[in-house]
Amino acid sequence: MSRKKVVVALGHRALGTTLPEQYEATKRTAKILANLVEAGADITISHSNAPQVGMIHTAMNEFSKERSDYTPAPMSVCSAMSQGYIGYDLQNALRSELLKRGIYKPVCTILTQVMVDPYDEAFSEPVKIIGRLLTKEEADKEERNGNFVTKVEGGYRRIVAAPKPQGIIEIDSIRALSDLGHVVIACGGGGIPVLAQGVNLKGASAVIEKDYASGRMAELLNADIFMILTSVEHVSIGYKTDSETPLEHITVEQAKGYIDDDQFEPNTMLPKVEAGVSFLEKGTGRKVIITSIDKALEGFLGKTGTIIE
């Protein structure tokens, strides 16, 4: 079996939530990723970061309230910090697991910036909730500072935009290391959203959906397979209804039809299927596999999961 270039997008289950949970979760995930390497996959890894970036954002901003000599951390900085500490645990766990199996493959994390369009409509309609519960006074202050808030049970929360990824700043570095046989962890949490200002890059107050950024990376790397590991073995239509039907092998046109019929949850499965369709439409001979992390190897071998091609 010839080796395949595979971009693997890891969901929340692969990482846990707290620091101790993450440390243990990444060790379990490393075994699953090592199985893919042994089976013939040259992997580049992306991952979610929602609990981690929320924790960092809350901690940094609460700390700044207690210490007048410290300033709140913008979302772009919180995203960068989450990439670093998730990558630290994941790369060490995977390096160790590969060495135990007699496989020498360098593993590294690249702090990844992702270009977004300042005119993306998402900036006028923020939807991603972040940070802790706010009082009315705190919410008013956030709005005076130019941020968006939304009313929730018990108070208010900040919300930020979720623009679509346009380009990956470090893609040449990711590609160079991948082509040398390294395992690269990149586009963590969808990447750090940035805006171009002349020759400078400025962090945007936003978060990027991890699946869209992962699909974009798979496209730019000309991957053979884009694998999305989530909490379910198959994508389903009629989800959570009496007519729920798991999808096994579908075409791009079928996937687009199900999207048009609103068959997928907007904030969970829809981005995965849309990212997969976009990846497939921008190349030939490609495949998308969506399955649970526990079934990753079986999915790679074509024995389970939802395959789109």
mmCIF file of N, CA, C and O in Angstrom, residues 141-216:
data_model
loop_
_atom_site.group_PDB
_atom_site.id
_atom_site.type_symbol
_atom_site.label_atom_id
_atom_site.label_comp_id
_atom_site.label_asym_id
_atom_site.label_seq_id
_atom_site.Cartn_x
_atom_site.Cartn_y
_atom_site.Cartn_z
ATOM 1 N N LYS A 141 -19.591 47.808 29.563
ATOM 2 C CA LYS A 141 -18.198 48.225 29.373
ATOM 3 C C LYS A 141 -17.592 47.558 28.143
ATOM 4 O O LYS A 141 -16.866 48.192 27.372
ATOM 5 N N GLU A 142 -17.886 46.275 27.957
ATOM 6 C CA GLU A 142 -17.385 45.571 26.772
ATOM 7 C C GLU A 142 -17.892 46.253 25.497
ATOM 8 O O GLU A 142 -17.139 46.432 24.534
ATOM 9 N N GLU A 143 -19.162 46.627 25.495
ATOM 10 C CA GLU A 143 -19.723 47.269 24.309
ATOM 11 C C GLU A 143 -19.111 48.655 24.085
ATOM 12 O O GLU A 143 -18.875 49.044 22.943
ATOM 13 N N ARG A 144 -18.823 49.366 25.168
ATOM 14 C CA ARG A 144 -18.161 50.671 25.015
ATOM 15 C C ARG A 144 -16.762 50.507 24.428
ATOM 16 O O ARG A 144 -16.253 51.394 23.741
ATOM 17 N N ASN A 145 -16.149 49.341 24.699
ATOM 18 C CA ASN A 145 -14.810 49.050 24.166
ATOM 19 C C ASN A 145 -14.851 48.508 22.737
ATOM 20 O O ASN A 145 -13.828 48.112 22.183
ATOM 21 N N GLY A 146 -16.052 48.445 22.154
ATOM 22 C CA GLY A 146 -16.188 47.995 20.769
ATOM 23 C C GLY A 146 -16.421 46.502 20.608
ATOM 24 O O GLY A 146 -16.386 45.988 19.481
ATOM 25 N N ASN A 147 -16.661 45.784 21.705
ATOM 26 C CA ASN A 147 -16.911 44.350 21.632
ATOM 27 C C ASN A 147 -18.408 44.064 21.605
ATOM 28 O O ASN A 147 -19.232 44.921 21.936
ATOM 29 N N PHE A 148 -18.773 42.835 21.220
ATOM 30 C CA PHE A 148 -20.162 42.417 21.167
ATOM 31 C C PHE A 148 -20.481 41.521 22.357
ATOM 32 O O PHE A 148 -19.638 40.718 22.787
ATOM 33 N N VAL A 149 -21.698 41.637 22.871
ATOM 34 C CA VAL A 149 -22.150 40.761 23.955
ATOM 35 C C VAL A 149 -23.534 40.244 23.614
ATOM 36 O O VAL A 149 -24.238 40.800 22.754
ATOM 37 N N THR A 150 -23.928 39.166 24.282
ATOM 38 C CA THR A 150 -25.269 38.631 24.106
ATOM 39 C C THR A 150 -25.830 38.254 25.465
ATOM 40 O O THR A 150 -25.076 37.854 26.368
ATOM 41 N N LYS A 151 -27.121 38.391 25.629
ATOM 42 C CA LYS A 151 -27.765 38.050 26.888
ATOM 43 C C LYS A 151 -27.961 36.536 26.957
ATOM 44 O O LYS A 151 -28.438 35.914 26.000
ATOM 45 N N VAL A 152 -27.582 35.939 28.066
ATOM 46 C CA VAL A 152 -27.751 34.507 28.295
ATOM 47 C C VAL A 152 -28.379 34.323 29.670
ATOM 48 O O VAL A 152 -28.549 35.296 30.421
ATOM 49 N N GLU A 153 -28.695 33.108 30.005
ATOM 50 C CA GLU A 153 -29.273 32.846 31.322
ATOM 51 C C GLU A 153 -28.284 33.254 32.422
ATOM 52 O O GLU A 153 -27.139 32.808 32.428
ATOM 53 N N GLY A 154 -28.714 34.119 33.289
ATOM 54 C CA GLY A 154 -27.876 34.545 34.408
ATOM 55 C C GLY A 154 -27.023 35.764 34.153
ATOM 56 O O GLY A 154 -26.328 36.231 35.061
ATOM 57 N N GLY A 155 -27.046 36.315 32.925
ATOM 58 C CA GLY A 155 -26.219 37.482 32.664
ATOM 59 C C GLY A 155 -25.927 37.675 31.192
ATOM 60 O O GLY A 155 -26.808 37.520 30.336
ATOM 61 N N TYR A 156 -24.671 37.959 30.880
ATOM 62 C CA TYR A 156 -24.240 38.250 29.515
ATOM 63 C C TYR A 156 -22.924 37.521 29.229
ATOM 64 O O TYR A 156 -22.167 37.187 30.138
ATOM 65 N N ARG A 157 -22.652 37.279 27.942
ATOM 66 C CA ARG A 157 -21.381 36.694 27.520
ATOM 67 C C ARG A 157 -20.879 37.469 26.296
ATOM 68 O O ARG A 157 -21.674 37.999 25.510
ATOM 69 N N ARG A 158 -19.560 37.498 26.126
ATOM 70 C CA ARG A 158 -18.998 38.089 24.917
ATOM 71 C C ARG A 158 -19.217 37.167 23.735
ATOM 72 O O ARG A 158 -19.214 35.935 23.880
ATOM 73 N N ILE A 159 -19.392 37.734 22.568
ATOM 74 C CA ILE A 159 -19.457 36.950 21.336
ATOM 75 C C ILE A 159 -18.498 37.560 20.328
ATOM 76 O O ILE A 159 -18.286 38.770 20.300
ATOM 77 N N VAL A 160 -17.886 36.690 19.535
ATOM 78 C CA VAL A 160 -16.944 37.149 18.511
ATOM 79 C C VAL A 160 -17.323 36.545 17.168
ATOM 80 O O VAL A 160 -18.076 35.577 17.087
ATOM 81 N N ALA A 161 -16.774 37.108 16.125
ATOM 82 C CA ALA A 161 -17.058 36.664 14.761
ATOM 83 C C ALA A 161 -16.357 35.342 14.451
ATOM 84 O O ALA A 161 -15.360 34.984 15.080
ATOM 85 N N ALA A 162 -16.905 34.640 13.469
ATOM 86 C CA ALA A 162 -16.292 33.395 12.991
ATOM 87 C C ALA A 162 -16.127 33.485 11.468
ATOM 88 O O ALA A 162 -16.854 32.839 10.708
ATOM 89 N N PRO A 163 -15.175 34.291 10.985
ATOM 90 C CA PRO A 163 -14.978 34.455 9.540
ATOM 91 C C PRO A 163 -14.394 33.204 8.893
ATOM 92 O O PRO A 163 -13.766 32.375 9.566
ATOM 93 N N LYS A 164 -14.568 33.088 7.586
ATOM 94 C CA LYS A 164 -14.027 31.956 6.847
ATOM 95 C C LYS A 164 -12.523 32.182 6.580
ATOM 96 O O LYS A 164 -12.093 33.301 6.332
ATOM 97 N N PRO A 165 -11.736 31.123 6.623
ATOM 98 C CA PRO A 165 -10.295 31.257 6.344
ATOM 99 C C PRO A 165 -10.036 31.534 4.877
ATOM 100 O O PRO A 165 -10.673 30.933 4.003
ATOM 101 N N GLN A 166 -9.106 32.447 4.594
ATOM 102 C CA GLN A 166 -8.753 32.787 3.223
ATOM 103 C C GLN A 166 -7.399 32.211 2.812
ATOM 104 O O GLN A 166 -7.240 31.718 1.713
ATOM 105 N N GLY A 167 -6.444 32.282 3.685
ATOM 106 C CA GLY A 167 -5.105 31.762 3.380
ATOM 107 C C GLY A 167 -4.375 31.440 4.667
ATOM 108 O O GLY A 167 -4.749 31.929 5.740
ATOM 109 N N ILE A 168 -3.364 30.602 4.578
ATOM 110 C CA ILE A 168 -2.593 30.179 5.746
ATOM 111 C C ILE A 168 -1.190 30.752 5.617
ATOM 112 O O ILE A 168 -0.446 30.405 4.689
ATOM 113 N N ILE A 169 -0.821 31.634 6.522
ATOM 114 C CA ILE A 169 0.438 32.371 6.402
ATOM 115 C C ILE A 169 1.642 31.432 6.399
ATOM 116 O O ILE A 169 2.580 31.607 5.610
ATOM 117 N N GLU A 170 1.649 30.444 7.249
ATOM 118 C CA GLU A 170 2.813 29.558 7.389
ATOM 119 C C GLU A 170 2.735 28.306 6.519
ATOM 120 O O GLU A 170 3.438 27.319 6.776
ATOM 121 N N ILE A 171 1.897 28.315 5.471
ATOM 122 C CA ILE A 171 1.691 27.091 4.687
ATOM 123 C C ILE A 171 2.977 26.583 4.046
ATOM 124 O O ILE A 171 3.185 25.368 3.925
ATOM 125 N N ASP A 172 3.882 27.472 3.639
ATOM 126 C CA ASP A 172 5.127 27.013 3.017
ATOM 127 C C ASP A 172 5.982 26.230 4.011
ATOM 128 O O ASP A 172 6.611 25.225 3.651
ATOM 129 N N SER A 173 6.005 26.668 5.251
ATOM 130 C CA SER A 173 6.760 25.951 6.284
ATOM 131 C C SER A 173 6.110 24.609 6.588
ATOM 132 O O SER A 173 6.798 23.589 6.743
ATOM 133 N N ILE A 174 4.785 24.613 6.673
ATOM 134 C CA ILE A 174 4.060 23.361 6.933
ATOM 135 C C ILE A 174 4.328 22.366 5.814
ATOM 136 O O ILE A 174 4.620 21.178 6.050
ATOM 137 N N ARG A 175 4.247 22.839 4.564
ATOM 138 C CA ARG A 175 4.458 21.964 3.407
ATOM 139 C C ARG A 175 5.891 21.426 3.369
ATOM 140 O O ARG A 175 6.107 20.235 3.108
ATOM 141 N N ALA A 176 6.862 22.286 3.635
ATOM 142 C CA ALA A 176 8.262 21.865 3.585
ATOM 143 C C ALA A 176 8.541 20.763 4.599
ATOM 144 O O ALA A 176 9.191 19.762 4.282
ATOM 145 N N LEU A 177 8.037 20.929 5.813
ATOM 146 C CA LEU A 177 8.264 19.912 6.843
ATOM 147 C C LEU A 177 7.494 18.626 6.530
ATOM 148 O O LEU A 177 8.005 17.518 6.717
ATOM 149 N N SER A 178 6.268 18.769 6.048
ATOM 150 C CA SER A 178 5.475 17.596 5.680
ATOM 151 C C SER A 178 6.155 16.802 4.568
ATOM 152 O O SER A 178 6.222 15.566 4.616
ATOM 153 N N ASP A 179 6.681 17.509 3.573
ATOM 154 C CA ASP A 179 7.354 16.837 2.457
ATOM 155 C C ASP A 179 8.624 16.115 2.898
ATOM 156 O O ASP A 179 9.067 15.163 2.250
ATOM 157 N N LEU A 180 9.214 16.561 4.006
ATOM 158 C CA LEU A 180 10.403 15.900 4.560
ATOM 159 C C LEU A 180 10.051 14.712 5.448
ATOM 160 O O LEU A 180 10.941 14.066 6.001
ATOM 161 N N GLY A 181 8.762 14.440 5.603
ATOM 162 C CA GLY A 181 8.340 13.299 6.401
ATOM 163 C C GLY A 181 8.075 13.617 7.858
ATOM 164 O O GLY A 181 7.865 12.714 8.670
ATOM 165 N N HIS A 182 8.078 14.905 8.211
ATOM 166 C CA HIS A 182 7.779 15.280 9.589
ATOM 167 C C HIS A 182 6.270 15.224 9.830
ATOM 168 O O HIS A 182 5.470 15.428 8.912
ATOM 169 N N VAL A 183 5.895 14.966 11.078
ATOM 170 C CA VAL A 183 4.503 15.119 11.490
ATOM 171 C C VAL A 183 4.348 16.551 11.991
ATOM 172 O O VAL A 183 5.044 16.971 12.912
ATOM 173 N N VAL A 184 3.448 17.289 11.371
ATOM 174 C CA VAL A 184 3.274 18.704 11.701
ATOM 175 C C VAL A 184 1.906 18.917 12.339
ATOM 176 O O VAL A 184 0.894 18.426 11.834
ATOM 177 N N ILE A 185 1.888 19.640 13.449
ATOM 178 C CA ILE A 185 0.647 20.068 14.092
ATOM 179 C C ILE A 185 0.477 21.549 13.758
ATOM 180 O O ILE A 185 1.335 22.365 14.096
ATOM 181 N N ALA A 186 -0.608 21.884 13.071
ATOM 182 C CA ALA A 186 -0.771 23.258 12.586
ATOM 183 C C ALA A 186 -2.247 23.633 12.542
ATOM 184 O O ALA A 186 -3.127 22.782 12.662
ATOM 185 N N CYS A 187 -2.501 24.915 12.375
ATOM 186 C CA CYS A 187 -3.866 25.444 12.314
ATOM 187 C C CYS A 187 -4.678 25.071 13.552
ATOM 188 O O CYS A 187 -5.892 24.838 13.475
ATOM 189 N N GLY A 188 -4.009 24.995 14.696
ATOM 190 C CA GLY A 188 -4.704 24.662 15.931
ATOM 191 C C GLY A 188 -5.824 25.634 16.231
ATOM 192 O O GLY A 188 -5.645 26.846 16.138
ATOM 193 N N GLY A 189 -6.996 25.099 16.566
ATOM 194 C CA GLY A 189 -8.142 25.942 16.869
ATOM 195 C C GLY A 189 -8.635 26.755 15.698
ATOM 196 O O GLY A 189 -9.330 27.757 15.872
ATOM 197 N N GLY A 190 -8.285 26.339 14.485
ATOM 198 C CA GLY A 190 -8.656 27.104 13.295
ATOM 199 C C GLY A 190 -7.624 28.135 12.908
ATOM 200 O O GLY A 190 -7.774 28.829 11.906
ATOM 201 N N GLY A 191 -6.541 28.224 13.707
ATOM 202 C CA GLY A 191 -5.498 29.203 13.418
ATOM 203 C C GLY A 191 -5.759 30.526 14.110
ATOM 204 O O GLY A 191 -6.857 30.805 14.595
ATOM 205 N N ILE A 192 -4.737 31.359 14.172
ATOM 206 C CA ILE A 192 -4.866 32.705 14.735
ATOM 207 C C ILE A 192 -5.389 33.611 13.623
ATOM 208 O O ILE A 192 -4.704 33.806 12.608
ATOM 209 N N PRO A 193 -6.591 34.157 13.751
ATOM 210 C CA PRO A 193 -7.133 34.998 12.674
ATOM 211 C C PRO A 193 -6.388 36.321 12.586
ATOM 212 O O PRO A 193 -6.223 37.025 13.583
ATOM 213 N N VAL A 194 -5.919 36.653 11.395
ATOM 214 C CA VAL A 194 -5.173 37.893 11.201
ATOM 215 C C VAL A 194 -5.680 38.636 9.980
ATOM 216 O O VAL A 194 -6.226 38.055 9.039
ATOM 217 N N LEU A 195 -5.455 39.957 10.016
ATOM 218 C CA LEU A 195 -5.793 40.846 8.904
ATOM 219 C C LEU A 195 -4.510 41.470 8.381
ATOM 220 O O LEU A 195 -3.617 41.818 9.164
ATOM 221 N N ALA A 196 -4.402 41.598 7.070
ATOM 222 C CA ALA A 196 -3.216 42.212 6.468
ATOM 223 C C ALA A 196 -3.335 43.727 6.542
ATOM 224 O O ALA A 196 -4.362 44.299 6.158
ATOM 225 N N GLN A 197 -2.279 44.359 7.054
ATOM 226 C CA GLN A 197 -2.192 45.825 7.079
ATOM 227 C C GLN A 197 -0.829 46.206 6.525
ATOM 228 O O GLN A 197 0.147 46.300 7.267
ATOM 229 N N GLY A 198 -0.771 46.372 5.200
ATOM 230 C CA GLY A 198 0.518 46.581 4.549
ATOM 231 C C GLY A 198 1.347 45.307 4.672
ATOM 232 O O GLY A 198 0.890 44.224 4.332
ATOM 233 N N VAL A 199 2.582 45.453 5.186
ATOM 234 C CA VAL A 199 3.438 44.287 5.373
ATOM 235 C C VAL A 199 3.210 43.652 6.741
ATOM 236 O O VAL A 199 3.827 42.636 7.072
ATOM 237 N N ASN A 200 2.342 44.242 7.546
ATOM 238 C CA ASN A 200 2.093 43.745 8.896
ATOM 239 C C ASN A 200 0.835 42.889 8.953
ATOM 240 O O ASN A 200 -0.064 43.020 8.111
ATOM 241 N N LEU A 201 0.777 42.026 9.962
ATOM 242 C CA LEU A 201 -0.404 41.228 10.239
ATOM 243 C C LEU A 201 -0.960 41.647 11.592
ATOM 244 O O LEU A 201 -0.209 41.733 12.569
ATOM 245 N N LYS A 202 -2.246 41.890 11.661
ATOM 246 C CA LYS A 202 -2.889 42.309 12.904
ATOM 247 C C LYS A 202 -3.908 41.263 13.317
ATOM 248 O O LYS A 202 -4.745 40.851 12.521
ATOM 249 N N GLY A 203 -3.827 40.812 14.562
ATOM 250 C CA GLY A 203 -4.780 39.834 15.065
ATOM 251 C C GLY A 203 -6.195 40.370 15.055
ATOM 252 O O GLY A 203 -6.439 41.527 15.399
ATOM 253 N N ALA A 204 -7.133 39.524 14.648
ATOM 254 C CA ALA A 204 -8.544 39.919 14.595
ATOM 255 C C ALA A 204 -9.277 39.374 15.813
ATOM 256 O O ALA A 204 -8.948 38.295 16.321
ATOM 257 N N SER A 205 -10.277 40.116 16.273
ATOM 258 C CA SER A 205 -11.105 39.662 17.387
ATOM 259 C C SER A 205 -12.122 38.665 16.844
ATOM 260 O O SER A 205 -13.272 39.009 16.543
ATOM 261 N N ALA A 206 -11.677 37.445 16.692
ATOM 262 C CA ALA A 206 -12.504 36.429 16.040
ATOM 263 C C ALA A 206 -11.962 35.046 16.365
ATOM 264 O O ALA A 206 -10.878 34.905 16.938
ATOM 265 N N VAL A 207 -12.718 34.039 16.002
ATOM 266 C CA VAL A 207 -12.243 32.655 16.021
ATOM 267 C C VAL A 207 -12.614 32.044 14.675
ATOM 268 O O VAL A 207 -13.620 32.423 14.070
ATOM 269 N N ILE A 208 -11.808 31.119 14.207
ATOM 270 C CA ILE A 208 -12.062 30.471 12.917
ATOM 271 C C ILE A 208 -12.500 29.038 13.177
ATOM 272 O O ILE A 208 -11.890 28.335 14.000
ATOM 273 N N GLU A 209 -13.547 28.615 12.514
ATOM 274 C CA GLU A 209 -14.010 27.243 12.654
ATOM 275 C C GLU A 209 -12.903 26.280 12.229
ATOM 276 O O GLU A 209 -12.382 26.358 11.117
ATOM 277 N N LYS A 210 -12.549 25.399 13.143
ATOM 278 C CA LYS A 210 -11.420 24.482 12.931
ATOM 279 C C LYS A 210 -11.563 23.637 11.670
ATOM 280 O O LYS A 210 -10.586 23.402 10.947
ATOM 281 N N ASP A 211 -12.769 23.189 11.366
ATOM 282 C CA ASP A 211 -12.941 22.316 10.210
ATOM 283 C C ASP A 211 -12.688 23.044 8.897
ATOM 284 O O ASP A 211 -12.106 22.487 7.964
ATOM 285 N N TYR A 212 -13.104 24.315 8.806
ATOM 286 C CA TYR A 212 -12.859 25.076 7.585
ATOM 287 C C TYR A 212 -11.359 25.310 7.386
ATOM 288 O O TYR A 212 -10.838 25.187 6.272
ATOM 289 N N ALA A 213 -10.664 25.662 8.464
ATOM 290 C CA ALA A 213 -9.217 25.895 8.352
ATOM 291 C C ALA A 213 -8.486 24.597 8.024
ATOM 292 O O ALA A 213 -7.533 24.591 7.227
ATOM 293 N N SER A 214 -8.927 23.503 8.602
ATOM 294 C CA SER A 214 -8.299 22.206 8.332
ATOM 295 C C SER A 214 -8.489 21.799 6.879
ATOM 296 O O SER A 214 -7.561 21.289 6.228
ATOM 297 N N GLY A 215 -9.692 22.016 6.363
ATOM 298 C CA GLY A 215 -9.952 21.698 4.965
ATOM 299 C C GLY A 215 -9.124 22.558 4.032
ATOM 300 O O GLY A 215 -8.628 22.084 3.000
ATOM 301 N N ARG A 216 -8.958 23.826 4.394
ATOM 302 C CA ARG A 216 -8.124 24.722 3.584
ATOM 303 C C ARG A 216 -6.677 24.247 3.587
ATOM 304 O O ARG A 216 -5.996 24.256 2.549
#
